[in-house]
Structures are given as structure tokens and as C-alpha cells.
């Protein structure tokens, strides 16, 4: 029998790639639970292929539909909604992969860590909004938090458990998104189609828009702070259009260590699932002689104001990061629905942050309250324009 693994968000971009990696590893893993939200047809296919004991869908209508699709071919348990996700996160398994998008991932992350499980975390929002609570849970309950983000997987490999004493700084790389070379005065005209065309990665819609504004990199600064216990001042960002170097670590002696690999999320997923082993899963390799050259440039704050907003929220602390994430979720949704312009994501986000009085983020309730306040504030500001 393989190691038992739960995949939350199995119908999404990361979830589908996780199942691909698991299949490539033969009988090393046994999928015990799968959760999707609205993609019922795909979840039914995944269920028949991976034969988990339990599945979860967004609500009762989806549960009826999937039960119908699976009738006579599978006989496990069907759960629904946020309680269903929690039950799956806490079900018997060694590894919980959290590939949900948004703040919906927070409670399942905490449930897995409180049971001392290994949490393979793609849902960066969990760490952004409740980094302190999750870090404390790792320390208290003895679980393990392994990053699925490529940059943090890169840092994890460069740091390799070394003490922080000799560390000067870490550097996360960003492709710069589709608007890296656009004249600044054209940015307000950026269309949804143009914003969704990421130059190097194929991802879900929210993270693709967050990559175009660079807020995604801001979230990654938060993630790095909590995953590796860093001072925010020690975390830098460089633009690197090829997305081959994912992260670098600079030591006090001036040495830089970098992690390089092909632009394929299945590589950090593979490491999170199999660490400390490094089995081959037949994934793409990276031939630098074919790539030829690697470019790096500093971040222009006029092009990417969201990165500074994210840093500001991290330094303010408390509920400010939850407000940053909640407001951005609402503003990105407004942009995806054509209700605001691309550049308004940053300007309206700044207004929401200006209007927020940060309080302590000492409980999940406080975090979720700030998240709800931010969504409401962003919706109102977006409607006013
Ligand atoms: N994509 C990447 O390359 C990448 C890289 C690094 C980190 N990440 C992070 O990984 C996470 C997932 O990203 P993604 O690109 O895979 O997103 P995605 O393609 O949009 O997939 C999101 C998944 O979450 C499910 N879901 C959405 N809302 C839900 C809710 N309220 N309750 C339960 N399930 C819900 C979706 O279900 P349905 O589809 O069934 O509705 C889907 O399975 C995000 O935190 C993202 O920042 C992604």
C-alpha cells in the first residue's frame, strides 16, 4: 500500500497536476480523498480513476449530480461545502495537498496541521492571511509544511535546513507577467484577454491576474516570511523573464545559491510529495545550453505598485494581510467580470488598505472577519469607481 494522500482542489490547475504526478509514481501513493467545487464531471472522472474513499463537492446540487454520475460504479462517501472540506482535511492520511484557491483553503490547512499531518501547500492564501496561526500549529502539533509554490520550493532546496545565522537575504524571481515591456501609459487599457496571457506559466485565472499585477509575488513575500521565519527586509524580488531560476539565497560571505528547473509546476509538487527523496517521474528537464541566456532586472514600482502594497500589509501585520487578500479576491473577480480596469486593481486595493484599521490576527474568526470586511469594502469602492 502506498502513502495515503488527500487532494483538496483536485479539479484545479495544481490539483490536476498533482494527480498526474501521483500516477507517474505508480503505487507509491494511494489517493484516499478528492475535493472539487463546481467541476462535477471532472471530479467524477478523477474518482473513477483514483478510487478514493471520500469526495467533496461545493453544495447539495453538485452532490446529487455526482452521485448520479457515479451510481453503480463507486460507493464511497460524498461530502459537501466547507464542513466537507474540513472532514477530508482531517481524514486518515499522511499527506494533505491543499490546492484550493482563496481564503476557502485556510480552515482545511489548519485542520491538517492540528493533526500533525504533512501539509503540501499550494494555497498560499492560507499563509498570507494566517501565517502566524499556521506557523504556531506546525510548532505545537509537530506536522510539516512543505511548499508547492515554485519559488518557495526553490528556497526550501537552497536553504536545505541551514541555520539562518549566515543568511543575508533571499530573492524570489518573477516573470514580470504579460505587461513587463508595455509603455506605462498603455496599462489602463490592458484587456482581460491580454492580462490572462501569462508568458511562462499556465495557471488558474486569479493567480494569472495576480501575476500580471505582481501582487502574487507580494503574497509570496508573505509566504517566505512565514515558511522560513525571515525578516521581511531580507526578502527581495527580481524580475527574471525566463522563469528558470525560481529563487536565490545570498549568504553573508557573498555567495549566491540558486535553484533552477524547467517551468513546470509538477516539479515542486513532486518534491513536496516525495521529500526527502528525489525519484524520477519522467518530467521535463532543463537544458541551459538550449535556453542560452538568463536575464534579471529590478522591479519598477511604478509598473507594479501592488508589490509595495503587499509589503506594507506585511509590515503592518495583524489583520492587514487578510484585508490585502480579501480585497484582491474581490477586485480580481470584478476585473474578470469586466467591471473595473486592470490598473484599478492596484488603486482600489490601496484605498481599501487605507481605510482598514488593523487589529490582532490571533484567531481564525478575527482573520475571517477582516476578510469579509475587505470583500465588502472592495465591492463598495469598485461600484463607486
Ligand atoms: N496554478 C499554478 O501554477 C500555481 C502556482 C503556485 C501556486 N498556486 C496556488 O495554488 C492554489 C490553486 O491555484 P490553481 O491555479 O490551481 O487554481 P484553480 O485552477 O482556479 O483551481 C482551484 C481549485 O479550488 C476549487 N475551489 C475553488 N473555490 C472553492 C471553494 N469555495 N470550495 C472548495 N473548492 C473550491 C476549484 O474547484 P472547481 O474547479 O471544481 O470549481 C479547483 O479545484 C492557489 O492558491 C494558487 O495561488 C498555483
GROMACS .gro file of C-alpha atoms and ligand atoms in nm:
model
  433
    1UNK     CA    1   0.000   0.000   0.000
    2UNK     CA    2   0.127   0.349  -0.086
    3UNK     CA    3   0.132   0.657   0.133
    4UNK     CA    4  -0.218   0.793   0.181
    5UNK     CA    5  -0.281   1.133   0.026
    6UNK     CA    6  -0.579   1.370   0.022
    7UNK     CA    7  -0.603   1.622  -0.266
    8UNK     CA    8  -0.818   1.930  -0.198
    9UNK     CA    9  -0.890   2.128  -0.514
   10UNK     CA   10  -0.818   1.823  -0.733
   11UNK     CA   11  -1.015   1.972  -1.025
   12UNK     CA   12  -0.798   2.287  -1.046
   13UNK     CA   13  -0.470   2.351  -1.227
   14UNK     CA   14  -0.249   2.239  -0.938
   15UNK     CA   15  -0.487   1.960  -0.832
   16UNK     CA   16  -0.487   1.805  -1.181
   17UNK     CA   17  -0.107   1.825  -1.197
   18UNK     CA   18  -0.084   1.663  -0.852
   19UNK     CA   19  -0.287   1.365  -0.973
   20UNK     CA   20  -0.066   1.344  -1.281
   21UNK     CA   21   0.247   1.326  -1.061
   22UNK     CA   22   0.082   1.064  -0.836
   23UNK     CA   23   0.001   0.849  -1.140
   24UNK     CA   24   0.357   0.880  -1.266
   25UNK     CA   25   0.484   0.744  -0.933
   26UNK     CA   26   0.294   0.414  -0.967
   27UNK     CA   27   0.193   0.256  -0.636
   28UNK     CA   28   0.395   0.493  -0.415
   29UNK     CA   29   0.075   0.684  -0.324
   30UNK     CA   30  -0.284   0.592  -0.254
   31UNK     CA   31  -0.541   0.870  -0.308
   32UNK     CA   32  -0.790   0.849  -0.020
   33UNK     CA   33  -0.994   1.166  -0.077
   34UNK     CA   34  -1.056   1.423  -0.351
   35UNK     CA   35  -1.232   1.758  -0.336
   36UNK     CA   36  -1.355   1.991  -0.610
   37UNK     CA   37  -1.615   2.262  -0.610
   38UNK     CA   38  -1.814   2.304  -0.933
   39UNK     CA   39  -1.632   2.078  -1.184
   40UNK     CA   40  -1.853   1.778  -1.120
   41UNK     CA   41  -1.784   1.594  -1.444
   42UNK     CA   42  -1.406   1.611  -1.395
   43UNK     CA   43  -1.431   1.509  -1.028
   44UNK     CA   44  -1.641   1.208  -1.129
   45UNK     CA   45  -1.372   1.105  -1.381
   46UNK     CA   46  -1.097   1.150  -1.119
   47UNK     CA   47  -1.300   0.945  -0.871
   48UNK     CA   48  -1.336   0.653  -1.109
   49UNK     CA   49  -0.966   0.665  -1.196
   50UNK     CA   50  -0.818   0.706  -0.845
   51UNK     CA   51  -1.088   0.527  -0.638
   52UNK     CA   52  -1.074   0.747  -0.321
   53UNK     CA   53  -1.291   0.655  -0.019
   54UNK     CA   54  -1.437   1.006   0.002
   55UNK     CA   55  -1.504   1.301  -0.223
   56UNK     CA   56  -1.634   1.652  -0.163
   57UNK     CA   57  -1.820   1.897  -0.388
   58UNK     CA   58  -1.935   2.257  -0.340
   59UNK     CA   59  -2.303   2.204  -0.247
   60UNK     CA   60  -2.608   1.975  -0.240
   61UNK     CA   61  -2.697   2.016  -0.611
   62UNK     CA   62  -2.345   1.913  -0.714
   63UNK     CA   63  -2.362   1.620  -0.470
   64UNK     CA   64  -2.682   1.491  -0.631
   65UNK     CA   65  -2.530   1.531  -0.978
   66UNK     CA   66  -2.207   1.348  -0.894
   67UNK     CA   67  -2.391   1.069  -0.711
   68UNK     CA   68  -2.595   1.020  -1.029
   69UNK     CA   69  -2.280   1.007  -1.244
   70UNK     CA   70  -2.110   0.757  -1.012
   71UNK     CA   71  -2.412   0.535  -0.943
   72UNK     CA   72  -2.322   0.164  -0.959
   73UNK     CA   73  -1.955   0.240  -1.031
   74UNK     CA   74  -1.826   0.380  -0.700
   75UNK     CA   75  -1.962   0.355  -0.347
   76UNK     CA   76  -1.765   0.593  -0.123
   77UNK     CA   77  -1.884   0.892   0.083
   78UNK     CA   78  -1.985   1.224  -0.076
   79UNK     CA   79  -1.941   1.534   0.142
   80UNK     CA   80  -2.028   1.896   0.064
   81UNK     CA   81  -1.919   2.252   0.133
   82UNK     CA   82  -1.675   2.390   0.385
   83UNK     CA   83  -1.756   2.125   0.650
   84UNK     CA   84  -1.694   1.857   0.388
   85UNK     CA   85  -1.352   2.008   0.309
   86UNK     CA   86  -1.266   2.011   0.680
   87UNK     CA   87  -1.367   1.646   0.718
   88UNK     CA   88  -1.149   1.549   0.423
   89UNK     CA   89  -0.853   1.755   0.552
   90UNK     CA   90  -0.882   1.573   0.885
   91UNK     CA   91  -0.938   1.226   0.737
   92UNK     CA   92  -0.688   0.944   0.778
   93UNK     CA   93  -0.391   1.029   0.553
   94UNK     CA   94  -0.022   1.105   0.576
   95UNK     CA   95  -0.020   1.398   0.331
   96UNK     CA   96  -0.283   1.662   0.262
   97UNK     CA   97  -0.232   1.856  -0.062
   98UNK     CA   98  -0.416   2.189  -0.037
   99UNK     CA   99  -0.466   2.315  -0.393
  100UNK     CA  100  -0.780   2.518  -0.319
  101UNK     CA  101  -0.786   2.877  -0.435
  102UNK     CA  102  -0.853   3.168  -0.200
  103UNK     CA  103  -0.938   3.202   0.168
  104UNK     CA  104  -1.152   2.883   0.143
  105UNK     CA  105  -0.823   2.697   0.196
  106UNK     CA  106  -0.749   2.838   0.540
  107UNK     CA  107  -0.952   2.614   0.772
  108UNK     CA  108  -0.855   2.291   0.588
  109UNK     CA  109  -0.484   2.390   0.617
  110UNK     CA  110  -0.520   2.442   0.990
  111UNK     CA  111  -0.720   2.120   1.037
  112UNK     CA  112  -0.444   1.916   0.869
  113UNK     CA  113  -0.165   2.081   1.070
  114UNK     CA  114  -0.350   2.039   1.401
  115UNK     CA  115  -0.350   1.665   1.337
  116UNK     CA  116   0.025   1.669   1.276
  117UNK     CA  117  -0.008   1.583   0.907
  118UNK     CA  118   0.228   1.682   0.629
  119UNK     CA  119   0.062   1.972   0.451
  120UNK     CA  120   0.179   2.018   0.090
  121UNK     CA  121   0.061   2.374   0.042
  122UNK     CA  122  -0.021   2.540  -0.288
  123UNK     CA  123  -0.295   2.754  -0.129
  124UNK     CA  124  -0.069   3.049  -0.049
  125UNK     CA  125  -0.368   3.250   0.077
  126UNK     CA  126  -0.369   3.032   0.393
  127UNK     CA  127  -0.023   3.159   0.485
  128UNK     CA  128  -0.089   3.517   0.376
  129UNK     CA  129  -0.397   3.561   0.591
  130UNK     CA  130  -0.298   3.347   0.890
  131UNK     CA  131   0.077   3.291   0.872
  132UNK     CA  132   0.130   3.324   1.244
  133UNK     CA  133  -0.153   3.084   1.335
  134UNK     CA  134  -0.034   2.818   1.088
  135UNK     CA  135   0.333   2.851   1.193
  136UNK     CA  136   0.231   2.811   1.555
  137UNK     CA  137   0.029   2.499   1.467
  138UNK     CA  138   0.333   2.343   1.295
  139UNK     CA  139   0.544   2.404   1.608
  140UNK     CA  140   0.277   2.281   1.851
  141UNK     CA  141   0.144   1.971   1.675
  142UNK     CA  142   0.461   1.851   1.501
  143UNK     CA  143   0.327   1.846   1.146
  144UNK     CA  144   0.522   1.958   0.845
  145UNK     CA  145   0.454   2.236   0.599
  146UNK     CA  146   0.603   2.181   0.254
  147UNK     CA  147   0.564   2.449  -0.014
  148UNK     CA  148   0.423   2.376  -0.359
  149UNK     CA  149   0.490   2.726  -0.495
  150UNK     CA  150   0.792   2.700  -0.728
  151UNK     CA  151   0.979   2.992  -0.566
  152UNK     CA  152   0.939   2.855  -0.213
  153UNK     CA  153   1.025   2.506  -0.325
  154UNK     CA  154   1.338   2.669  -0.470
  155UNK     CA  155   1.416   2.846  -0.141
  156UNK     CA  156   1.349   2.528   0.054
  157UNK     CA  157   1.607   2.349  -0.162
  158UNK     CA  158   1.866   2.633  -0.144
  159UNK     CA  159   1.835   2.671   0.233
  160UNK     CA  160   1.841   2.294   0.285
  161UNK     CA  161   1.785   2.325   0.659
  162UNK     CA  162   2.090   2.553   0.711
  163UNK     CA  163   2.081   2.787   1.013
  164UNK     CA  164   1.963   3.142   0.934
  165UNK     CA  165   2.273   3.296   1.101
  166UNK     CA  166   2.483   3.334   0.786
  167UNK     CA  167   2.192   3.430   0.564
  168UNK     CA  168   2.192   3.783   0.421
  169UNK     CA  169   1.877   3.768   0.208
  170UNK     CA  170   1.663   3.555  -0.020
  171UNK     CA  171   1.549   3.654  -0.369
  172UNK     CA  172   1.224   3.541  -0.530
  173UNK     CA  173   1.203   3.571  -0.906
  174UNK     CA  174   0.901   3.691  -1.105
  175UNK     CA  175   0.849   3.662  -1.480
  176UNK     CA  176   0.701   4.015  -1.482
  177UNK     CA  177   0.379   3.891  -1.647
  178UNK     CA  178   0.239   3.996  -1.983
  179UNK     CA  179   0.283   4.374  -1.932
  180UNK     CA  180   0.656   4.380  -1.845
  181UNK     CA  181   0.750   4.571  -2.159
  182UNK     CA  182   0.432   4.774  -2.217
  183UNK     CA  183   0.457   5.156  -2.207
  184UNK     CA  184   0.323   5.258  -1.864
  185UNK     CA  185   0.055   5.485  -2.011
  186UNK     CA  186  -0.098   5.190  -2.200
  187UNK     CA  187  -0.159   4.983  -1.885
  188UNK     CA  188  -0.507   5.127  -1.810
  189UNK     CA  189  -0.619   4.987  -2.149
  190UNK     CA  190  -0.499   4.631  -2.076
  191UNK     CA  191  -0.780   4.391  -2.167
  192UNK     CA  192  -0.882   4.077  -1.978
  193UNK     CA  193  -0.761   3.860  -2.264
  194UNK     CA  194  -0.417   4.027  -2.257
  195UNK     CA  195  -0.394   4.000  -1.878
  196UNK     CA  196  -0.476   3.628  -1.889
  197UNK     CA  197  -0.189   3.554  -2.132
  198UNK     CA  198   0.088   3.465  -1.890
  199UNK     CA  199   0.423   3.440  -2.072
  200UNK     CA  200   0.565   3.135  -1.892
  201UNK     CA  201   0.309   2.960  -1.663
  202UNK     CA  202  -0.036   2.811  -1.727
  203UNK     CA  203  -0.240   2.878  -1.411
  204UNK     CA  204  -0.591   2.942  -1.276
  205UNK     CA  205  -0.746   3.284  -1.353
  206UNK     CA  206  -0.694   3.454  -1.016
  207UNK     CA  207  -0.323   3.377  -0.984
  208UNK     CA  208  -0.271   3.471  -1.352
  209UNK     CA  209  -0.414   3.820  -1.290
  210UNK     CA  210  -0.218   3.845  -0.963
  211UNK     CA  211   0.095   3.762  -1.161
  212UNK     CA  212   0.023   4.042  -1.408
  213UNK     CA  213  -0.007   4.296  -1.121
  214UNK     CA  214   0.279   4.126  -0.929
  215UNK     CA  215   0.057   4.101  -0.621
  216UNK     CA  216   0.116   3.728  -0.649
  217UNK     CA  217   0.485   3.798  -0.580
  218UNK     CA  218   0.378   4.016  -0.288
  219UNK     CA  219   0.183   3.721  -0.149
  220UNK     CA  220   0.495   3.510  -0.198
  221UNK     CA  221   0.696   3.756   0.012
  222UNK     CA  222   0.442   3.690   0.291
  223UNK     CA  223   0.469   3.313   0.233
  224UNK     CA  224   0.850   3.324   0.251
  225UNK     CA  225   0.836   3.525   0.572
  226UNK     CA  226   0.627   3.256   0.743
  227UNK     CA  227   0.773   2.942   0.584
  228UNK     CA  228   1.134   3.035   0.661
  229UNK     CA  229   1.099   3.273   0.959
  230UNK     CA  230   1.258   3.565   0.770
  231UNK     CA  231   1.255   3.935   0.837
  232UNK     CA  232   1.052   4.098   0.553
  233UNK     CA  233   1.357   4.318   0.478
  234UNK     CA  234   1.553   4.002   0.393
  235UNK     CA  235   1.315   3.910   0.109
  236UNK     CA  236   1.387   4.067  -0.232
  237UNK     CA  237   1.221   4.023  -0.571
  238UNK     CA  238   1.394   4.027  -0.910
  239UNK     CA  239   1.226   4.018  -1.250
  240UNK     CA  240   1.351   3.715  -1.444
  241UNK     CA  241   1.150   3.673  -1.769
  242UNK     CA  242   1.258   3.313  -1.843
  243UNK     CA  243   1.125   3.169  -1.510
  244UNK     CA  244   1.410   2.916  -1.495
  245UNK     CA  245   1.579   3.040  -1.175
  246UNK     CA  246   1.299   3.020  -0.918
  247UNK     CA  247   1.478   3.151  -0.611
  248UNK     CA  248   1.821   3.250  -0.480
  249UNK     CA  249   1.977   3.266  -0.136
  250UNK     CA  250   2.259   3.506  -0.052
  251UNK     CA  251   2.491   3.431   0.239
  252UNK     CA  252   2.694   3.682   0.442
  253UNK     CA  253   3.013   3.580   0.259
  254UNK     CA  254   2.864   3.699  -0.071
  255UNK     CA  255   2.783   3.354  -0.215
  256UNK     CA  256   2.456   3.317  -0.402
  257UNK     CA  257   2.289   2.975  -0.431
  258UNK     CA  258   2.012   2.938  -0.687
  259UNK     CA  259   1.757   2.671  -0.774
  260UNK     CA  260   1.685   2.615  -1.144
  261UNK     CA  261   1.442   2.388  -1.320
  262UNK     CA  262   1.202   2.370  -1.613
  263UNK     CA  263   0.888   2.585  -1.590
  264UNK     CA  264   0.662   2.302  -1.478
  265UNK     CA  265   0.465   2.304  -1.150
  266UNK     CA  266   0.476   1.926  -1.137
  267UNK     CA  267   0.841   1.956  -1.022
  268UNK     CA  268   0.767   2.138  -0.692
  269UNK     CA  269   0.461   1.912  -0.647
  270UNK     CA  270   0.685   1.604  -0.689
  271UNK     CA  271   0.932   1.732  -0.429
  272UNK     CA  272   0.657   1.817  -0.177
  273UNK     CA  273   0.509   1.467  -0.215
  274UNK     CA  274   0.832   1.270  -0.201
  275UNK     CA  275   1.069   1.482   0.013
  276UNK     CA  276   1.343   1.398   0.113
  277UNK     CA  277   1.361   1.152  -0.178
  278UNK     CA  278   1.410   1.267  -0.536
  279UNK     CA  279   1.256   0.999  -0.757
  280UNK     CA  280   1.232   1.043  -1.133
  281UNK     CA  281   0.879   1.098  -1.258
  282UNK     CA  282   0.980   1.147  -1.622
  283UNK     CA  283   0.918   1.523  -1.602
  284UNK     CA  284   1.082   1.783  -1.832
  285UNK     CA  285   1.448   1.860  -1.770
  286UNK     CA  286   1.619   2.193  -1.809
  287UNK     CA  287   1.899   2.227  -2.067
  288UNK     CA  288   2.067   2.563  -2.012
  289UNK     CA  289   2.261   2.532  -2.338
  290UNK     CA  290   1.927   2.540  -2.521
  291UNK     CA  291   1.798   2.833  -2.315
  292UNK     CA  292   2.120   3.025  -2.382
  293UNK     CA  293   2.082   3.327  -2.156
  294UNK     CA  294   1.910   3.420  -1.833
  295UNK     CA  295   1.809   3.783  -1.766
  296UNK     CA  296   1.743   3.963  -1.439
  297UNK     CA  297   1.620   4.316  -1.367
  298UNK     CA  298   1.494   4.510  -1.065
  299UNK     CA  299   1.121   4.563  -1.007
  300UNK     CA  300   0.987   4.901  -1.127
  301UNK     CA  301   0.743   5.014  -0.852
  302UNK     CA  302   0.551   5.237  -1.096
  303UNK     CA  303   0.467   4.936  -1.313
  304UNK     CA  304   0.395   4.706  -1.019
  305UNK     CA  305   0.255   4.912  -0.728
  306UNK     CA  306   0.088   4.601  -0.580
  307UNK     CA  307   0.424   4.465  -0.463
  308UNK     CA  308   0.471   4.766  -0.233
  309UNK     CA  309   0.111   4.733  -0.109
  310UNK     CA  310   0.181   4.372  -0.015
  311UNK     CA  311   0.499   4.471   0.169
  312UNK     CA  312   0.309   4.744   0.351
  313UNK     CA  313   0.043   4.494   0.468
  314UNK     CA  314   0.313   4.252   0.584
  315UNK     CA  315   0.488   4.520   0.791
  316UNK     CA  316   0.155   4.644   0.936
  317UNK     CA  317   0.072   4.282   1.026
  318UNK     CA  318  -0.233   4.171   1.225
  319UNK     CA  319  -0.541   4.167   1.004
  320UNK     CA  320  -0.385   4.378   0.724
  321UNK     CA  321  -0.269   4.073   0.517
  322UNK     CA  322  -0.620   3.922   0.538
  323UNK     CA  323  -0.758   4.251   0.409
  324UNK     CA  324  -0.500   4.257   0.130
  325UNK     CA  325  -0.605   3.909   0.018
  326UNK     CA  326  -0.982   3.951   0.064
  327UNK     CA  327  -0.992   4.283  -0.120
  328UNK     CA  328  -0.776   4.145  -0.401
  329UNK     CA  329  -1.002   3.840  -0.444
  330UNK     CA  330  -1.300   4.074  -0.483
  331UNK     CA  331  -1.116   4.317  -0.714
  332UNK     CA  332  -0.976   4.043  -0.938
  333UNK     CA  333  -1.329   3.898  -0.964
  334UNK     CA  334  -1.453   4.248  -1.062
  335UNK     CA  335  -1.181   4.272  -1.328
  336UNK     CA  336  -1.261   3.921  -1.459
  337UNK     CA  337  -1.626   4.027  -1.490
  338UNK     CA  338  -1.529   4.345  -1.677
  339UNK     CA  339  -1.644   4.581  -1.400
  340UNK     CA  340  -1.310   4.754  -1.336
  341UNK     CA  341  -0.993   4.829  -1.535
  342UNK     CA  342  -0.666   4.644  -1.487
  343UNK     CA  343  -0.490   4.938  -1.318
  344UNK     CA  344  -0.784   4.986  -1.079
  345UNK     CA  345  -0.695   4.658  -0.906
  346UNK     CA  346  -0.394   4.839  -0.751
  347UNK     CA  347  -0.556   5.179  -0.696
  348UNK     CA  348  -0.871   5.039  -0.532
  349UNK     CA  349  -0.669   4.792  -0.326
  350UNK     CA  350  -0.469   5.083  -0.188
  351UNK     CA  351  -0.791   5.262  -0.091
  352UNK     CA  352  -0.923   4.955   0.093
  353UNK     CA  353  -0.594   4.921   0.283
  354UNK     CA  354  -0.600   5.294   0.368
  355UNK     CA  355  -0.950   5.252   0.516
  356UNK     CA  356  -0.861   4.949   0.729
  357UNK     CA  357  -0.763   4.969   1.094
  358UNK     CA  358  -0.557   4.657   1.154
  359UNK     CA  359  -0.632   4.456   1.466
  360UNK     CA  360  -0.465   4.140   1.601
  361UNK     CA  361  -0.496   3.829   1.381
  362UNK     CA  362  -0.498   3.599   1.683
  363UNK     CA  363  -0.787   3.372   1.582
  364UNK     CA  364  -0.934   3.231   1.263
  365UNK     CA  365  -1.253   3.424   1.343
  366UNK     CA  366  -1.063   3.758   1.352
  367UNK     CA  367  -0.897   3.675   1.020
  368UNK     CA  368  -1.222   3.574   0.852
  369UNK     CA  369  -1.397   3.884   0.985
  370UNK     CA  370  -1.126   4.105   0.832
  371UNK     CA  371  -1.154   3.905   0.509
  372UNK     CA  372  -1.532   3.964   0.494
  373UNK     CA  373  -1.488   4.336   0.574
  374UNK     CA  374  -1.231   4.368   0.293
  375UNK     CA  375  -1.454   4.199   0.032
  376UNK     CA  376  -1.742   4.426   0.123
  377UNK     CA  377  -1.521   4.738   0.124
  378UNK     CA  378  -1.369   4.643  -0.212
  379UNK     CA  379  -1.712   4.573  -0.365
  380UNK     CA  380  -1.838   4.913  -0.249
  381UNK     CA  381  -1.531   5.102  -0.369
  382UNK     CA  382  -1.538   4.917  -0.705
  383UNK     CA  383  -1.907   5.004  -0.750
  384UNK     CA  384  -1.838   5.372  -0.676
  385UNK     CA  385  -1.538   5.371  -0.912
  386LIG     N1  386  -0.158   2.732  -1.092
  386LIG     C1  387  -0.032   2.744  -1.055
  386LIG     O1  388   0.060   2.722  -1.133
  386LIG     C2  389   0.002   2.783  -0.913
  386LIG     C3  390   0.135   2.803  -0.878
  386LIG     C4  391   0.165   2.832  -0.745
  386LIG     C5  392   0.065   2.843  -0.650
  386LIG     N2  393  -0.064   2.826  -0.688
  386LIG     C6  394  -0.168   2.840  -0.587
  386LIG     O2  395  -0.241   2.718  -0.583
  386LIG     C7  396  -0.376   2.744  -0.548
  386LIG     C8  397  -0.467   2.684  -0.658
  386LIG     O3  398  -0.440   2.753  -0.779
  386LIG     P1  399  -0.493   2.700  -0.920
  386LIG     O4  400  -0.424   2.781  -1.022
  386LIG     O5  401  -0.481   2.550  -0.924
  386LIG     O6  402  -0.647   2.744  -0.911
  386LIG     P2  403  -0.770   2.690  -0.998
  386LIG     O7  404  -0.722   2.627  -1.123
  386LIG     O8  405  -0.865   2.801  -1.003
  386LIG     O9  406  -0.829   2.570  -0.905
  386LIG     C9  407  -0.890   2.596  -0.781
  386LIG    C10  408  -0.945   2.470  -0.718
  386LIG    O10  409  -1.014   2.504  -0.596
  386LIG    C11  410  -1.152   2.462  -0.606
  386LIG     N3  411  -1.232   2.563  -0.538
  386LIG    C12  412  -1.247   2.692  -0.571
  386LIG     N4  413  -1.324   2.756  -0.481
  386LIG    C13  414  -1.362   2.663  -0.390
  386LIG    C14  415  -1.443   2.665  -0.274
  386LIG     N5  416  -1.506   2.776  -0.232
  386LIG     N6  417  -1.459   2.550  -0.205
  386LIG    C15  418  -1.397   2.437  -0.248
  386LIG     N7  419  -1.319   2.429  -0.356
  386LIG    C16  420  -1.300   2.542  -0.426
  386LIG    C17  421  -1.181   2.452  -0.755
  386LIG    O11  422  -1.290   2.363  -0.778
  386LIG     P3  423  -1.376   2.359  -0.917
  386LIG    O12  424  -1.279   2.383  -1.028
  386LIG    O13  425  -1.432   2.220  -0.914
  386LIG    O14  426  -1.481   2.463  -0.907
  386LIG    C18  427  -1.048   2.395  -0.804
  386LIG    O15  428  -1.038   2.259  -0.775
  386LIG    C19  429  -0.389   2.896  -0.535
  386LIG    O16  430  -0.372   2.932  -0.402
  386LIG    C20  431  -0.271   2.948  -0.616
  386LIG    O17  432  -0.226   3.074  -0.570
  386LIG    C21  433  -0.098   2.797  -0.817
   0.00000   0.00000   0.00000
